[in-house]
mmCIF file of C-alpha atoms in Angstrom:
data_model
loop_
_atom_site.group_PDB
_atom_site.id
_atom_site.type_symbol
_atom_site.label_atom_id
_atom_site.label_comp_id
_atom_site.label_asym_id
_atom_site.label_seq_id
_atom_site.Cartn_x
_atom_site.Cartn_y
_atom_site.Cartn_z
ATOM 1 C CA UNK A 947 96.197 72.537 82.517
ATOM 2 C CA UNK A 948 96.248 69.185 84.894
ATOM 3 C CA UNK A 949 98.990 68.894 87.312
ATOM 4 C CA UNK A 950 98.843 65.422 87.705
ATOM 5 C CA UNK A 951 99.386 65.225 83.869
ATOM 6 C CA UNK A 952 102.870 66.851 83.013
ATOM 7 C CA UNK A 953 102.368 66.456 79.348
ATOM 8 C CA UNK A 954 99.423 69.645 79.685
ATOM 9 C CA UNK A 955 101.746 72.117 81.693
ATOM 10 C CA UNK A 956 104.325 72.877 79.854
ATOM 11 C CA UNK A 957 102.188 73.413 76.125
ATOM 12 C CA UNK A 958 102.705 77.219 75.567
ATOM 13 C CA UNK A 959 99.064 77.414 74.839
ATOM 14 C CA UNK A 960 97.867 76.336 78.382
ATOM 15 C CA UNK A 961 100.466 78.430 80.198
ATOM 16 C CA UNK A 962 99.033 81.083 77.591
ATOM 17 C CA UNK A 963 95.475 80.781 78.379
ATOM 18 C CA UNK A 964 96.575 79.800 82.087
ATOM 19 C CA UNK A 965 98.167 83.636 82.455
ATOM 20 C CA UNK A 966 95.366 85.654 80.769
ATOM 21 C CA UNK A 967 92.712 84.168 83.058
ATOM 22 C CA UNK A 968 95.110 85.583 85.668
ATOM 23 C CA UNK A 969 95.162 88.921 84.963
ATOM 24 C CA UNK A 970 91.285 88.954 85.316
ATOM 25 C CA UNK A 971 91.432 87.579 88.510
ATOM 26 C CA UNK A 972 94.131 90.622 89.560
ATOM 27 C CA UNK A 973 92.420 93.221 87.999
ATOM 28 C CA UNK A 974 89.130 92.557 89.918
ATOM 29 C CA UNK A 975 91.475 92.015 92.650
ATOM 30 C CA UNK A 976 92.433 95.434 92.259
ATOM 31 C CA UNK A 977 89.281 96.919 91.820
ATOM 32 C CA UNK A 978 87.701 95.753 95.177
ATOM 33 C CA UNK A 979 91.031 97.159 96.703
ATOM 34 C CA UNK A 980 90.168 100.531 94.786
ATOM 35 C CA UNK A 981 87.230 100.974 97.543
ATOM 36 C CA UNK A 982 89.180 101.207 100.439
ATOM 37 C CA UNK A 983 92.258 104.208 101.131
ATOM 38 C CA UNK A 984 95.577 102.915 101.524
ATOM 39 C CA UNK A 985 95.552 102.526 105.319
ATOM 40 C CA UNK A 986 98.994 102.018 105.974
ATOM 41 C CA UNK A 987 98.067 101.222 109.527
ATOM 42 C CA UNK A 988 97.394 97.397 108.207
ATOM 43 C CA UNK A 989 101.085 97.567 107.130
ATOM 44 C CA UNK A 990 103.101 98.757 110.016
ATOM 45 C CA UNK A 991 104.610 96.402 111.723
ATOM 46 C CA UNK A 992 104.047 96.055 116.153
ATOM 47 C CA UNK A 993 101.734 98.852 115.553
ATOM 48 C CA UNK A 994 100.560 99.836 118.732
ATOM 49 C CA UNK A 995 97.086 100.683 117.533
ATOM 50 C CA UNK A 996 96.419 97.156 115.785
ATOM 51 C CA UNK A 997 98.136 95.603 119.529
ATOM 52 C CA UNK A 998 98.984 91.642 118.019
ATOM 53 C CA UNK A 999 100.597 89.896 121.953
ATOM 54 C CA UNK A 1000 103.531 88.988 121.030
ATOM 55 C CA UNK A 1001 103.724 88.281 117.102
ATOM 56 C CA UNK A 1002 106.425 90.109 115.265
ATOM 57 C CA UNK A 1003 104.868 91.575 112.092
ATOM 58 C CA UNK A 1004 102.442 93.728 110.780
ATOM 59 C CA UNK A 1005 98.100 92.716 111.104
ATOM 60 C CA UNK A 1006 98.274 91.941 107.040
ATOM 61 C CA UNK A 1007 101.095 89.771 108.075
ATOM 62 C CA UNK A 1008 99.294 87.974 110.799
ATOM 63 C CA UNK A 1009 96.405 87.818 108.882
ATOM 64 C CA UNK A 1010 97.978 86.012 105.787
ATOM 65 C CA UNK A 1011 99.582 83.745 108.014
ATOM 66 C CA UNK A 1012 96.713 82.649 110.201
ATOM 67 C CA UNK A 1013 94.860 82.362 106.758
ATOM 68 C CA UNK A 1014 97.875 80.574 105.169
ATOM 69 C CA UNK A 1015 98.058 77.866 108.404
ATOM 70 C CA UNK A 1016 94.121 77.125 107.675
ATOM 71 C CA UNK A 1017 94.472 76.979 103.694
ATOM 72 C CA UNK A 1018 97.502 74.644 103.799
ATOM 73 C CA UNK A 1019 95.413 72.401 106.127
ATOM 74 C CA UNK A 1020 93.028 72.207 102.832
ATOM 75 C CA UNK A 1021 95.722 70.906 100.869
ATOM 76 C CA UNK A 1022 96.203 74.299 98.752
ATOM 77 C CA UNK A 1023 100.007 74.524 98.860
ATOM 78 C CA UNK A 1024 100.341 71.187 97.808
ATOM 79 C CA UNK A 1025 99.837 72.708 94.507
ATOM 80 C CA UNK A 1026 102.406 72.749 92.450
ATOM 81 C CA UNK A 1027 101.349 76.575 91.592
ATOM 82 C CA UNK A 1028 101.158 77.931 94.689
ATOM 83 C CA UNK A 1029 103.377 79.697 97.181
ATOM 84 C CA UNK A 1030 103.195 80.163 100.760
ATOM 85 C CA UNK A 1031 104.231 83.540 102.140
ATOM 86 C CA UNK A 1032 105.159 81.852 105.047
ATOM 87 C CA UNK A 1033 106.426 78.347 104.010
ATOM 88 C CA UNK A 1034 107.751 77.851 108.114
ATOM 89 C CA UNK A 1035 104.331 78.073 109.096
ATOM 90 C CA UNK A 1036 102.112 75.721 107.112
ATOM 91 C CA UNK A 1037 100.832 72.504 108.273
ATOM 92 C CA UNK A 1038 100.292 69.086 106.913
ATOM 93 C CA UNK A 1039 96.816 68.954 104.974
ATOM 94 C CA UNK A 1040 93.818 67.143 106.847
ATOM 95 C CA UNK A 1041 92.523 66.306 103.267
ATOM 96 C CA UNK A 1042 94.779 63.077 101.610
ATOM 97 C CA UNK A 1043 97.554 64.052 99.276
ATOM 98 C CA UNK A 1044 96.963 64.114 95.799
ATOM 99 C CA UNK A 1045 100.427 62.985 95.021
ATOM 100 C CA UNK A 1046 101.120 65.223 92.343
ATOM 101 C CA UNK A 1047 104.180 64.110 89.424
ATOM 102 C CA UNK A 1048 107.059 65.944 89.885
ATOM 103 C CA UNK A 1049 106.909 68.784 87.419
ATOM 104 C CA UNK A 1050 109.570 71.356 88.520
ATOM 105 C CA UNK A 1051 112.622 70.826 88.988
ATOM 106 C CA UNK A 1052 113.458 70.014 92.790
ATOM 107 C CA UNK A 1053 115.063 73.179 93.741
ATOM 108 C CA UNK A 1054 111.935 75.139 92.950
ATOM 109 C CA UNK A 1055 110.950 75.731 96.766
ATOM 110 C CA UNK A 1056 114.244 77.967 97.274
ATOM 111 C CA UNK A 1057 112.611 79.952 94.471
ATOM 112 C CA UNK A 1058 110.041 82.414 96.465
ATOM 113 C CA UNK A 1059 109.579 86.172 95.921
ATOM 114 C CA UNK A 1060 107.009 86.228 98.256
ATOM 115 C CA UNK A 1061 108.928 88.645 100.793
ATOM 116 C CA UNK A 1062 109.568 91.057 97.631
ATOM 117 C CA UNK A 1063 106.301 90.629 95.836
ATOM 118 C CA UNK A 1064 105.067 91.936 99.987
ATOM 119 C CA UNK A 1065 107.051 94.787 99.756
ATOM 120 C CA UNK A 1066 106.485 95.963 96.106
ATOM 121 C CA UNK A 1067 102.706 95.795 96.634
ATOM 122 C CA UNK A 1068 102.619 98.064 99.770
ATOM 123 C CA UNK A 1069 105.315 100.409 98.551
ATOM 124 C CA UNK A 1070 104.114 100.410 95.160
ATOM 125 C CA UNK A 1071 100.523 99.240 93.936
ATOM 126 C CA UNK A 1072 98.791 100.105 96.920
ATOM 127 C CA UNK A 1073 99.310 103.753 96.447
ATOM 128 C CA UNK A 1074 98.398 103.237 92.848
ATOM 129 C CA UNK A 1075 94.970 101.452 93.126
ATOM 130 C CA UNK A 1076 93.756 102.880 96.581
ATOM 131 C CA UNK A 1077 90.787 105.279 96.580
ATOM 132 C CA UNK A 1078 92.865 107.654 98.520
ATOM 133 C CA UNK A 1079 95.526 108.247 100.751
ATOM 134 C CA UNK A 1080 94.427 107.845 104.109
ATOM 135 C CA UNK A 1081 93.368 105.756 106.925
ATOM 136 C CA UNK A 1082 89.749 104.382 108.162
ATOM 137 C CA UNK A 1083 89.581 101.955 111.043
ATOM 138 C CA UNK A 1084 86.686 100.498 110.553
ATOM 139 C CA UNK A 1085 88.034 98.923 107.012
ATOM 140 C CA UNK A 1086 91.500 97.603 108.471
ATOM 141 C CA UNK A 1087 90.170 93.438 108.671
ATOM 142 C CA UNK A 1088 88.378 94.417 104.991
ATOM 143 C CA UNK A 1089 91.802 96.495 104.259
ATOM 144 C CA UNK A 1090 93.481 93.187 104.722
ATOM 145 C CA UNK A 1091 91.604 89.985 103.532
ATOM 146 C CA UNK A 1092 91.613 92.400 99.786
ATOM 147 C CA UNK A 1093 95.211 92.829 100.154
ATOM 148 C CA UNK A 1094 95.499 89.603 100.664
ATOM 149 C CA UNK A 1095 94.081 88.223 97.820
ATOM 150 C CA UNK A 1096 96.119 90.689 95.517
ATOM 151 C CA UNK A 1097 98.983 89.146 97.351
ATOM 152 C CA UNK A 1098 98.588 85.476 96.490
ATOM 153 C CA UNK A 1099 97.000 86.514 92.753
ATOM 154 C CA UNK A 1100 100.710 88.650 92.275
ATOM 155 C CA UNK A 1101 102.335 85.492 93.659
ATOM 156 C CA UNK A 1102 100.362 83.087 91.381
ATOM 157 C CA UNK A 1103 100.782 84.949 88.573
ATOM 158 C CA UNK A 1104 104.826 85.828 89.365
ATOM 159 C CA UNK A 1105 105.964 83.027 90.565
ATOM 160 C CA UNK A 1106 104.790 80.854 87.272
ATOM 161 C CA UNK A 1107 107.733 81.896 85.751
ATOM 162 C CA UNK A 1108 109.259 78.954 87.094
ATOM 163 C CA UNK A 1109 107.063 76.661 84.631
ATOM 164 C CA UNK A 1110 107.634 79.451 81.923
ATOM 165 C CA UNK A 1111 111.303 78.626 82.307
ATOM 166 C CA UNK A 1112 110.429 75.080 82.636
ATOM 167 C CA UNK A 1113 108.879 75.255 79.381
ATOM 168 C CA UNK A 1114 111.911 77.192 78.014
ATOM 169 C CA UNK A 1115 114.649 74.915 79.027
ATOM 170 C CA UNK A 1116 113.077 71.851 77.889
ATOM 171 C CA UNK A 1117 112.501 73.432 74.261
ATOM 172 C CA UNK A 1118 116.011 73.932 74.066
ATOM 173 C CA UNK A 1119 118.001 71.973 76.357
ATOM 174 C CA UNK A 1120 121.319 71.795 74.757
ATOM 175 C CA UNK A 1121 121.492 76.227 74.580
ATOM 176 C CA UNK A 1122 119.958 76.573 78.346
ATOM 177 C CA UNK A 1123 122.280 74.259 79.439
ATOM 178 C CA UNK A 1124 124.837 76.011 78.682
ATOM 179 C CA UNK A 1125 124.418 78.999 79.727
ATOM 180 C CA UNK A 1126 123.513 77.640 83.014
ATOM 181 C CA UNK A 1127 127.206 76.340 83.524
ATOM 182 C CA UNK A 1128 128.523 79.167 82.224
ATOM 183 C CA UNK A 1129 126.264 80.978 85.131
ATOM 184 C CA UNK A 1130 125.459 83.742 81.708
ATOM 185 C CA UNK A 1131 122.488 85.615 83.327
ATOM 186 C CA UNK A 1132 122.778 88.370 80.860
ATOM 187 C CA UNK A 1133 122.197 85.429 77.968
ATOM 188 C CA UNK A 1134 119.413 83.864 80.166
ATOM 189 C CA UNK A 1135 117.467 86.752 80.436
ATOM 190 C CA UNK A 1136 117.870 87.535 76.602
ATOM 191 C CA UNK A 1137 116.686 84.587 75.897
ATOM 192 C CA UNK A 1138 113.626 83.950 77.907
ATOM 193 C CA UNK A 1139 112.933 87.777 77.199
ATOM 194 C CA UNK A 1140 110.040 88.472 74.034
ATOM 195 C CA UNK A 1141 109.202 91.810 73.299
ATOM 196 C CA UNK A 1142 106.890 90.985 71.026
ATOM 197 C CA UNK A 1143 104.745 88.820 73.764
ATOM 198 C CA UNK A 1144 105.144 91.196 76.686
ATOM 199 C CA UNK A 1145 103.867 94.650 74.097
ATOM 200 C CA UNK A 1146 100.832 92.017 73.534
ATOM 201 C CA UNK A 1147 100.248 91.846 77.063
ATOM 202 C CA UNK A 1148 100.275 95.414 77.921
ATOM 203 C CA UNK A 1149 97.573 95.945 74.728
ATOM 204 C CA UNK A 1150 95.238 93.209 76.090
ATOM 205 C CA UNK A 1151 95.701 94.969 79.575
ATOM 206 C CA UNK A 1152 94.771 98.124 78.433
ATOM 207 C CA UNK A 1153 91.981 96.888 76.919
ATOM 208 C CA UNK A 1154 90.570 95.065 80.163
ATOM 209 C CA UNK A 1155 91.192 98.142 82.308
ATOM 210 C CA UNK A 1156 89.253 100.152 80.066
ATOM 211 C CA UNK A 1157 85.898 98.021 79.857
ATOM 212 C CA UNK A 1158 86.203 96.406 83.289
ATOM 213 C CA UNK A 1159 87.848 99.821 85.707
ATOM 214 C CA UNK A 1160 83.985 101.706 84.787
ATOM 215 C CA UNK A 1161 80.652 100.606 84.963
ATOM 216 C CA UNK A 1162 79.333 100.090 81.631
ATOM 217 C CA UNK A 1163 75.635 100.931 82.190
ATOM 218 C CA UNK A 1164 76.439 104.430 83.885
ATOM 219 C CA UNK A 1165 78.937 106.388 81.741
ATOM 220 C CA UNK A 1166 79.467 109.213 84.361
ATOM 221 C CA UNK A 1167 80.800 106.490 87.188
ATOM 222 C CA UNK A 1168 84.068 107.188 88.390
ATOM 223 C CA UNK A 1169 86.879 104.775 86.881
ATOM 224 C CA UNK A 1170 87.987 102.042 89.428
ATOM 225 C CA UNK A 1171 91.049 101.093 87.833
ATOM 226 C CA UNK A 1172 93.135 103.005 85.288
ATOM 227 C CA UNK A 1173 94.909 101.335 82.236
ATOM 228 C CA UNK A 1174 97.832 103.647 82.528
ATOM 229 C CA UNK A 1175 98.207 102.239 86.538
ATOM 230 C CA UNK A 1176 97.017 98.480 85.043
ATOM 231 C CA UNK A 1177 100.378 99.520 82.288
ATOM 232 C CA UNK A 1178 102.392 100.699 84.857
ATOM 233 C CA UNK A 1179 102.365 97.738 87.358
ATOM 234 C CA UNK A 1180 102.765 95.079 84.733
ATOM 235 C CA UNK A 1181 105.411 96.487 82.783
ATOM 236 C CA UNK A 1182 107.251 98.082 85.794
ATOM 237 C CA UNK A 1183 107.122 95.056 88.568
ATOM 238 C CA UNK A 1184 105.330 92.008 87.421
ATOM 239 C CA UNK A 1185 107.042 91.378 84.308
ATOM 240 C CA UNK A 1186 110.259 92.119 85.308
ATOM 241 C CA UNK A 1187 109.403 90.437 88.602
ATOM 242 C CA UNK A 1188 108.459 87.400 86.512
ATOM 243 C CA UNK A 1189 112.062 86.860 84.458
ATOM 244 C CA UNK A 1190 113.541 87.407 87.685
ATOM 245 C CA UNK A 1191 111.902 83.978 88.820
ATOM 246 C CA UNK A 1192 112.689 82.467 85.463
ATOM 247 C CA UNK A 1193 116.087 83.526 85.789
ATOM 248 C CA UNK A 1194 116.687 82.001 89.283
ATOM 249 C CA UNK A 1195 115.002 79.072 88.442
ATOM 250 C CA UNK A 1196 116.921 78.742 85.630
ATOM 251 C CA UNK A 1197 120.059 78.857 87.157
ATOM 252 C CA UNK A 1198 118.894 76.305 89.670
ATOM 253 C CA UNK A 1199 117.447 73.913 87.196
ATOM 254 C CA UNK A 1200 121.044 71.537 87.205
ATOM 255 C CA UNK A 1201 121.122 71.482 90.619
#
């Protein structure tokens, strides 16, 4: 897949291949979070014993943003695949443009889950793939670069829904169309939804979590990741998560 050549993003094999090389990257993701406890210190926000001056937020927040101001001086949400967290912070890129093709439709920069994708990883994941629940001081700026590459891998992954829908609509312009106007988001989501495609996804996940969450040449090492929690998260929050994108998007696509 070449964003600067539209004709390779929206063939279902490259968003395919594009999405399973994804859920490597999260599941390692996940893994490395797995050493730390779920220190919800890093997550609290004007916590008096991570003291910030006078920024409003949590230190994960001020840490993704600080990171996010430096990475979007290196061009990286220029990407049409990437998502800022805080899209009122960024700066212009020291690097030249690339000038990618427009390949989304124009309203795709209202479309960011980035606040709810925040607040279902805390609430939800990090309880899920922590080593336990507790805090450790010394592992808060560890605590919080992890987290934050979870973050923008869940972000990635969740907010390509919008060239899933992309993909979608122009396959079948005449039928998204309408249900656009008609404003059917019941319809929408039945027909962007595959059953079939999502079962396969929770089968391949299963078997990742099984060969990568242990250490294959020591059989008695404790599991890192779970498939059952690997299950859980995908089927319960970043699948749904997804057609929520693709729905919005969708419904924004004739504007």
């Amino acid at each position: 897949m070449d964003f600067t050549k539209p004709e390779t993003v929206f063939k279902l094999e490259n968003i395919r291949n594009e999405l399973v090389k994804m859920e490597d990257s999260i599941i390692f993701q996940f893994i490395e979070r797995s050493h730390f406890p779920t220190n919800h210190n890093v997550y609290i926000a004007n916590n008096e014993k991570l003291p910030l001056g006078k920024f409003d937020g949590s230190f994960l927040d001020w840490a993704l943003m600080h990171l996010e101001i430096t990475e979007s001086q290196l061009r990286r949400f220029e990407s049409p695949d990437e998502t800022p967290f805080f899209p009122d912070k960024i700066l212009d890129s020291i690097l030249p443009s690339i000038n990618y093709p427009q390949i989304l439709a124009p309203s795709t920069e209202s479309v960011n889950y980035n606040n709810k994708i925040k607040n279902m990883y805390i609430k939800e994941i990090v309880p899920l793939v922590s080593k336990y629940d507790g805090d450790d001081a010394n592992n808060y700026g560890s605590v919080a670069m992890t987290d934050i590459q979870c973050l923008q891998s869940l972000s990635r992954r969740i907010h390509f829904g919008r060239f899933v829908a992309e993909s979608k609509f122009r396959s079948d312009v005449e039928l998204y169309t309408t249900l656009i106007k008609n404003k059917d988001v019941d319809g929408i989501m039945e027909h962007i939804t595959n059953s079939a495609v999502e079962e396969k996804i929770l089968q391949r996940l299963t078997t990742k979590a099984e060969v990568y969450g242990v250490d294959p040449t020591n059989k008695d090492s404790e599991r890192k990741i779970t498939p059952e929690y690997l299950v859980k998260i995908y089927k319960e929050f970043v699948i749904p998560m997804t057609k929520e994108v693709e729905v919005e998007y969708l419904l924004k696509r004739l504007d």
